[in-house]
mmCIF file of N, CA and C in Angstrom:
data_model
loop_
_atom_site.group_PDB
_atom_site.id
_atom_site.type_symbol
_atom_site.label_atom_id
_atom_site.label_comp_id
_atom_site.label_asym_id
_atom_site.label_seq_id
_atom_site.Cartn_x
_atom_site.Cartn_y
_atom_site.Cartn_z
ATOM 1 N N MET A 12 66.185 222.069 126.428
ATOM 2 C CA MET A 12 66.476 222.379 125.058
ATOM 3 C C MET A 12 66.073 221.157 124.220
ATOM 4 N N SER A 13 65.268 221.380 123.200
ATOM 5 C CA SER A 13 64.734 220.296 122.389
ATOM 6 C C SER A 13 65.142 220.478 120.932
ATOM 7 N N TYR A 14 65.564 219.394 120.318
ATOM 8 C CA TYR A 14 65.895 219.411 118.894
ATOM 9 C C TYR A 14 64.840 218.608 118.143
ATOM 10 N N GLY A 15 64.266 219.168 117.113
ATOM 11 C CA GLY A 15 63.289 218.452 116.313
ATOM 12 C C GLY A 15 61.926 218.426 116.966
ATOM 13 N N ALA A 16 61.123 217.458 116.547
ATOM 14 C CA ALA A 16 59.753 217.347 117.027
ATOM 15 C C ALA A 16 59.687 216.433 118.242
ATOM 16 N N SER A 17 58.517 216.405 118.849
ATOM 17 C CA SER A 17 58.327 215.562 120.027
ATOM 18 C C SER A 17 58.090 214.112 119.597
ATOM 19 N N TYR A 18 58.128 213.233 120.575
ATOM 20 C CA TYR A 18 57.921 211.812 120.311
ATOM 21 C C TYR A 18 56.533 211.555 119.736
ATOM 22 N N GLU A 19 55.537 212.253 120.232
ATOM 23 C CA GLU A 19 54.168 212.053 119.756
ATOM 24 C C GLU A 19 54.031 212.445 118.289
ATOM 25 N N GLN A 20 54.709 213.514 117.887
ATOM 26 C CA GLN A 20 54.647 213.922 116.482
ATOM 27 C C GLN A 20 55.333 212.895 115.583
ATOM 28 N N TYR A 21 56.468 212.369 116.022
ATOM 29 C CA TYR A 21 57.136 211.327 115.241
ATOM 30 C C TYR A 21 56.296 210.052 115.184
ATOM 31 N N ASN A 22 55.634 209.732 116.275
ATOM 32 C CA ASN A 22 54.801 208.538 116.316
ATOM 33 C C ASN A 22 53.611 208.668 115.374
ATOM 34 N N THR A 23 52.938 209.796 115.380
ATOM 35 C CA THR A 23 51.806 209.981 114.459
ATOM 36 C C THR A 23 52.279 210.044 113.011
ATOM 37 N N LEU A 24 53.447 210.620 112.781
ATOM 38 C CA LEU A 24 54.005 210.630 111.428
ATOM 39 C C LEU A 24 54.286 209.207 110.955
ATOM 40 N N PHE A 25 54.838 208.375 111.826
ATOM 41 C CA PHE A 25 55.119 206.991 111.467
ATOM 42 C C PHE A 25 53.837 206.214 111.212
ATOM 43 N N LEU A 26 52.844 206.391 112.061
ATOM 44 C CA LEU A 26 51.611 205.622 111.925
ATOM 45 C C LEU A 26 50.774 206.055 110.728
ATOM 46 N N ASN A 27 50.789 207.331 110.390
ATOM 47 C CA ASN A 27 49.907 207.836 109.335
ATOM 48 C C ASN A 27 50.590 207.981 107.978
ATOM 49 N N GLU A 28 51.851 208.316 107.951
ATOM 50 C CA GLU A 28 52.517 208.656 106.691
ATOM 51 C C GLU A 28 53.508 207.608 106.197
ATOM 52 N N ALA A 29 53.829 206.618 107.007
ATOM 53 C CA ALA A 29 54.837 205.640 106.604
ATOM 54 C C ALA A 29 54.257 204.660 105.594
ATOM 55 N N SER A 30 55.090 204.234 104.678
ATOM 56 C CA SER A 30 54.679 203.220 103.704
ATOM 57 C C SER A 30 55.643 202.040 103.784
ATOM 58 N N GLU A 31 55.140 200.884 103.425
ATOM 59 C CA GLU A 31 55.930 199.666 103.517
ATOM 60 C C GLU A 31 56.940 199.602 102.375
ATOM 61 N N ILE A 32 58.124 199.104 102.674
ATOM 62 C CA ILE A 32 59.164 198.933 101.659
ATOM 63 C C ILE A 32 59.089 197.500 101.155
ATOM 64 N N HIS A 33 58.899 197.348 99.842
ATOM 65 C CA HIS A 33 58.797 196.027 99.236
ATOM 66 C C HIS A 33 60.120 195.674 98.568
ATOM 67 N N PRO A 34 60.696 194.527 98.898
ATOM 68 C CA PRO A 34 61.952 194.130 98.250
ATOM 69 C C PRO A 34 61.709 193.708 96.805
ATOM 70 N N SER A 35 62.770 193.705 96.014
ATOM 71 C CA SER A 35 62.647 193.320 94.616
ATOM 72 C C SER A 35 62.420 191.817 94.494
ATOM 73 N N ILE A 36 62.095 191.366 93.298
ATOM 74 C CA ILE A 36 61.815 189.954 93.060
ATOM 75 C C ILE A 36 63.053 189.101 93.332
ATOM 76 N N VAL A 37 64.222 189.622 92.982
ATOM 77 C CA VAL A 37 65.458 188.865 93.195
ATOM 78 C C VAL A 37 65.681 188.614 94.675
ATOM 79 N N TYR A 38 65.459 189.613 95.509
ATOM 80 C CA TYR A 38 65.723 189.451 96.935
ATOM 81 C C TYR A 38 64.605 188.717 97.658
ATOM 82 N N ARG A 39 63.412 188.635 97.053
ATOM 83 C CA ARG A 39 62.376 187.804 97.652
ATOM 84 C C ARG A 39 62.696 186.326 97.482
ATOM 85 N N ASN A 40 63.340 185.985 96.373
ATOM 86 C CA ASN A 40 63.692 184.596 96.081
ATOM 87 C C ASN A 40 65.204 184.408 96.102
ATOM 88 N N LEU A 41 65.870 185.005 97.057
ATOM 89 C CA LEU A 41 67.329 185.007 97.085
ATOM 90 C C LEU A 41 67.912 183.614 97.284
ATOM 91 N N GLY A 42 67.289 182.801 98.094
ATOM 92 C CA GLY A 42 67.786 181.446 98.297
ATOM 93 C C GLY A 42 67.741 180.627 97.022
ATOM 94 N N LEU A 43 66.643 180.735 96.286
ATOM 95 C CA LEU A 43 66.505 180.002 95.028
ATOM 96 C C LEU A 43 67.508 180.483 93.988
ATOM 97 N N VAL A 44 67.693 181.788 93.888
ATOM 98 C CA VAL A 44 68.653 182.343 92.934
ATOM 99 C C VAL A 44 70.066 181.894 93.277
ATOM 100 N N THR A 45 70.405 181.873 94.550
ATOM 101 C CA THR A 45 71.741 181.447 94.973
ATOM 102 C C THR A 45 71.970 179.971 94.662
ATOM 103 N N VAL A 46 70.976 179.136 94.914
ATOM 104 C CA VAL A 46 71.107 177.709 94.608
ATOM 105 C C VAL A 46 71.239 177.494 93.105
ATOM 106 N N LEU A 47 70.467 178.218 92.303
ATOM 107 C CA LEU A 47 70.580 178.096 90.847
ATOM 108 C C LEU A 47 71.950 178.535 90.350
ATOM 109 N N LEU A 48 72.502 179.589 90.936
ATOM 110 C CA LEU A 48 73.846 180.019 90.551
ATOM 111 C C LEU A 48 74.899 178.980 90.931
ATOM 112 N N LEU A 49 74.734 178.346 92.077
ATOM 113 C CA LEU A 49 75.681 177.304 92.475
ATOM 114 C C LEU A 49 75.597 176.086 91.557
ATOM 115 N N VAL A 50 74.384 175.713 91.154
ATOM 116 C CA VAL A 50 74.228 174.597 90.215
ATOM 117 C C VAL A 50 74.838 174.952 88.869
ATOM 118 N N LEU A 51 74.603 176.175 88.406
ATOM 119 C CA LEU A 51 75.203 176.626 87.153
ATOM 120 C C LEU A 51 76.724 176.623 87.238
ATOM 121 N N THR A 52 77.250 176.991 88.387
ATOM 122 C CA THR A 52 78.698 176.962 88.588
ATOM 123 C C THR A 52 79.244 175.549 88.474
ATOM 124 N N LEU A 53 78.603 174.611 89.149
ATOM 125 C CA LEU A 53 79.081 173.229 89.109
ATOM 126 C C LEU A 53 78.990 172.641 87.707
ATOM 127 N N LEU A 54 77.899 172.922 87.000
ATOM 128 C CA LEU A 54 77.766 172.408 85.635
ATOM 129 C C LEU A 54 78.797 173.024 84.698
ATOM 130 N N SER A 55 79.030 174.312 84.834
ATOM 131 C CA SER A 55 80.009 174.976 83.969
ATOM 132 C C SER A 55 81.423 174.502 84.258
ATOM 133 N N LEU A 56 81.735 174.333 85.530
ATOM 134 C CA LEU A 56 83.063 173.809 85.868
ATOM 135 C C LEU A 56 83.237 172.372 85.394
ATOM 136 N N ALA A 57 82.178 171.589 85.485
ATOM 137 C CA ALA A 57 82.266 170.208 85.016
ATOM 138 C C ALA A 57 82.490 170.161 83.514
ATOM 139 N N THR A 58 81.784 170.985 82.767
ATOM 140 C CA THR A 58 81.983 170.973 81.317
ATOM 141 C C THR A 58 83.327 171.574 80.933
ATOM 142 N N ALA A 59 83.826 172.504 81.724
ATOM 143 C CA ALA A 59 85.110 173.125 81.391
ATOM 144 C C ALA A 59 86.289 172.231 81.752
ATOM 145 N N LEU A 60 86.207 171.524 82.863
ATOM 146 C CA LEU A 60 87.376 170.802 83.359
ATOM 147 C C LEU A 60 87.348 169.294 83.116
ATOM 148 N N MET A 61 86.196 168.703 82.941
ATOM 149 C CA MET A 61 86.104 167.252 82.823
ATOM 150 C C MET A 61 86.109 166.747 81.383
ATOM 151 N N VAL A 62 86.112 167.648 80.426
ATOM 152 C CA VAL A 62 86.043 167.245 79.026
ATOM 153 C C VAL A 62 87.447 167.275 78.439
ATOM 154 N N ASN A 63 87.736 166.335 77.578
ATOM 155 C CA ASN A 63 89.030 166.262 76.920
ATOM 156 C C ASN A 63 89.183 167.444 75.962
ATOM 157 N N LEU A 64 90.236 168.233 76.143
ATOM 158 C CA LEU A 64 90.429 169.423 75.310
ATOM 159 C C LEU A 64 90.827 169.090 73.879
ATOM 160 N N LYS A 65 91.319 167.885 73.629
ATOM 161 C CA LYS A 65 91.696 167.524 72.263
ATOM 162 C C LYS A 65 90.473 167.400 71.367
ATOM 163 N N ASN A 66 89.362 166.987 71.955
ATOM 164 C CA ASN A 66 88.132 166.818 71.181
ATOM 165 C C ASN A 66 87.226 168.039 71.249
ATOM 166 N N LYS A 67 87.562 169.012 72.051
ATOM 167 C CA LYS A 67 86.697 170.170 72.265
ATOM 168 C C LYS A 67 87.440 171.430 71.860
ATOM 169 N N SER A 68 86.709 172.401 71.354
ATOM 170 C CA SER A 68 87.361 173.642 70.934
ATOM 171 C C SER A 68 87.723 174.494 72.147
ATOM 172 N N HIS A 69 88.702 175.334 71.956
ATOM 173 C CA HIS A 69 89.147 176.203 73.047
ATOM 174 C C HIS A 69 88.124 177.294 73.347
ATOM 175 N N VAL A 70 87.334 177.662 72.355
ATOM 176 C CA VAL A 70 86.313 178.701 72.568
ATOM 177 C C VAL A 70 85.245 178.200 73.530
ATOM 178 N N SER A 71 84.781 176.975 73.344
ATOM 179 C CA SER A 71 83.760 176.444 74.252
ATOM 180 C C SER A 71 84.323 176.250 75.663
ATOM 181 N N TYR A 72 85.614 175.920 75.761
ATOM 182 C CA TYR A 72 86.250 175.825 77.077
ATOM 183 C C TYR A 72 86.263 177.189 77.759
ATOM 184 N N LEU A 73 86.634 178.233 77.018
ATOM 185 C CA LEU A 73 86.667 179.582 77.596
ATOM 186 C C LEU A 73 85.272 180.064 77.968
ATOM 187 N N VAL A 74 84.271 179.719 77.161
ATOM 188 C CA VAL A 74 82.896 180.110 77.489
ATOM 189 C C VAL A 74 82.441 179.420 78.772
ATOM 190 N N SER A 75 82.707 178.132 78.897
ATOM 191 C CA SER A 75 82.319 177.409 80.119
ATOM 192 C C SER A 75 83.045 177.953 81.343
ATOM 193 N N ALA A 76 84.322 178.241 81.195
ATOM 194 C CA ALA A 76 85.083 178.786 82.321
ATOM 195 C C ALA A 76 84.611 180.189 82.676
ATOM 196 N N SER A 77 84.245 180.986 81.684
ATOM 197 C CA SER A 77 83.738 182.340 81.953
ATOM 198 C C SER A 77 82.395 182.294 82.657
ATOM 199 N N ILE A 78 81.510 181.417 82.207
ATOM 200 C CA ILE A 78 80.211 181.271 82.870
ATOM 201 C C ILE A 78 80.409 180.815 84.310
ATOM 202 N N ALA A 79 81.320 179.890 84.530
ATOM 203 C CA ALA A 79 81.581 179.412 85.891
ATOM 204 C C ALA A 79 82.124 180.521 86.779
ATOM 205 N N SER A 80 83.062 181.306 86.262
ATOM 206 C CA SER A 80 83.636 182.365 87.099
ATOM 207 C C SER A 80 82.623 183.469 87.375
ATOM 208 N N LEU A 81 81.790 183.805 86.391
ATOM 209 C CA LEU A 81 80.755 184.819 86.635
ATOM 210 C C LEU A 81 79.724 184.333 87.644
ATOM 211 N N SER A 82 79.306 183.082 87.533
ATOM 212 C CA SER A 82 78.314 182.590 88.485
ATOM 213 C C SER A 82 78.910 182.419 89.880
ATOM 214 N N ILE A 83 80.197 182.110 89.976
ATOM 215 C CA ILE A 83 80.852 182.091 91.292
ATOM 216 C C ILE A 83 80.857 183.491 91.889
ATOM 217 N N GLY A 84 81.178 184.487 91.082
ATOM 218 C CA GLY A 84 81.206 185.869 91.564
ATOM 219 C C GLY A 84 79.847 186.356 92.010
ATOM 220 N N PHE A 85 78.830 186.165 91.147
ATOM 221 C CA PHE A 85 77.487 186.618 91.511
ATOM 222 C C PHE A 85 76.929 185.832 92.691
ATOM 223 N N GLY A 86 77.212 184.541 92.734
ATOM 224 C CA GLY A 86 76.746 183.736 93.863
ATOM 225 C C GLY A 86 77.363 184.167 95.177
ATOM 226 N N SER A 87 78.646 184.489 95.153
ATOM 227 C CA SER A 87 79.290 184.931 96.394
ATOM 228 C C SER A 87 78.784 186.301 96.825
ATOM 229 N N ILE A 88 78.503 187.175 95.868
ATOM 230 C CA ILE A 88 77.944 188.489 96.215
ATOM 231 C C ILE A 88 76.566 188.328 96.837
ATOM 232 N N LEU A 89 75.703 187.521 96.212
ATOM 233 C CA LEU A 89 74.359 187.321 96.753
ATOM 234 C C LEU A 89 74.401 186.641 98.111
ATOM 235 N N LEU A 90 75.275 185.663 98.259
ATOM 236 C CA LEU A 90 75.369 184.964 99.538
ATOM 237 C C LEU A 90 75.890 185.878 100.639
ATOM 238 N N SER A 91 76.868 186.716 100.321
ATOM 239 C CA SER A 91 77.380 187.631 101.343
ATOM 240 C C SER A 91 76.349 188.695 101.696
ATOM 241 N N ASN A 92 75.554 189.139 100.726
ATOM 242 C CA ASN A 92 74.477 190.081 101.041
ATOM 243 C C ASN A 92 73.428 189.427 101.923
ATOM 244 N N TYR A 93 73.083 188.182 101.639
ATOM 245 C CA TYR A 93 72.083 187.473 102.430
ATOM 246 C C TYR A 93 72.572 187.233 103.850
ATOM 247 N N VAL A 94 73.800 186.778 104.001
ATOM 248 C CA VAL A 94 74.349 186.501 105.329
ATOM 249 C C VAL A 94 74.594 187.801 106.081
ATOM 250 N N GLY A 95 75.040 188.838 105.385
ATOM 251 C CA GLY A 95 75.318 190.111 106.036
ATOM 252 C C GLY A 95 74.084 190.781 106.590
ATOM 253 N N VAL A 96 72.940 190.544 105.962
ATOM 254 C CA VAL A 96 71.699 191.161 106.431
ATOM 255 C C VAL A 96 71.233 190.520 107.723
ATOM 256 N N TYR A 97 71.421 189.215 107.860
ATOM 257 C CA TYR A 97 70.849 188.500 108.994
ATOM 258 C C TYR A 97 71.818 188.255 110.136
ATOM 259 N N ILE A 98 73.026 188.795 110.066
ATOM 260 C CA ILE A 98 73.960 188.633 111.189
ATOM 261 C C ILE A 98 73.706 189.712 112.217
#
């Protein structure tokens, strides 16, 4: 009892009809994007936490902290996708 096509039919289908899957630009340069996000995180955290709040407005503090938290989130997502693919 056979289900589907034979091995030879699947093999010829793969050899003749298959097309290559191209990853997006972000995933081709995933290491660079992750490093840039980590640098952005460190710079944003440094500007948010190392500056005297008496001389700085609260809006710029919130913007720096928001940028840092977003880049931490996106960096962790990209890093987990990268590590998850190669494990």
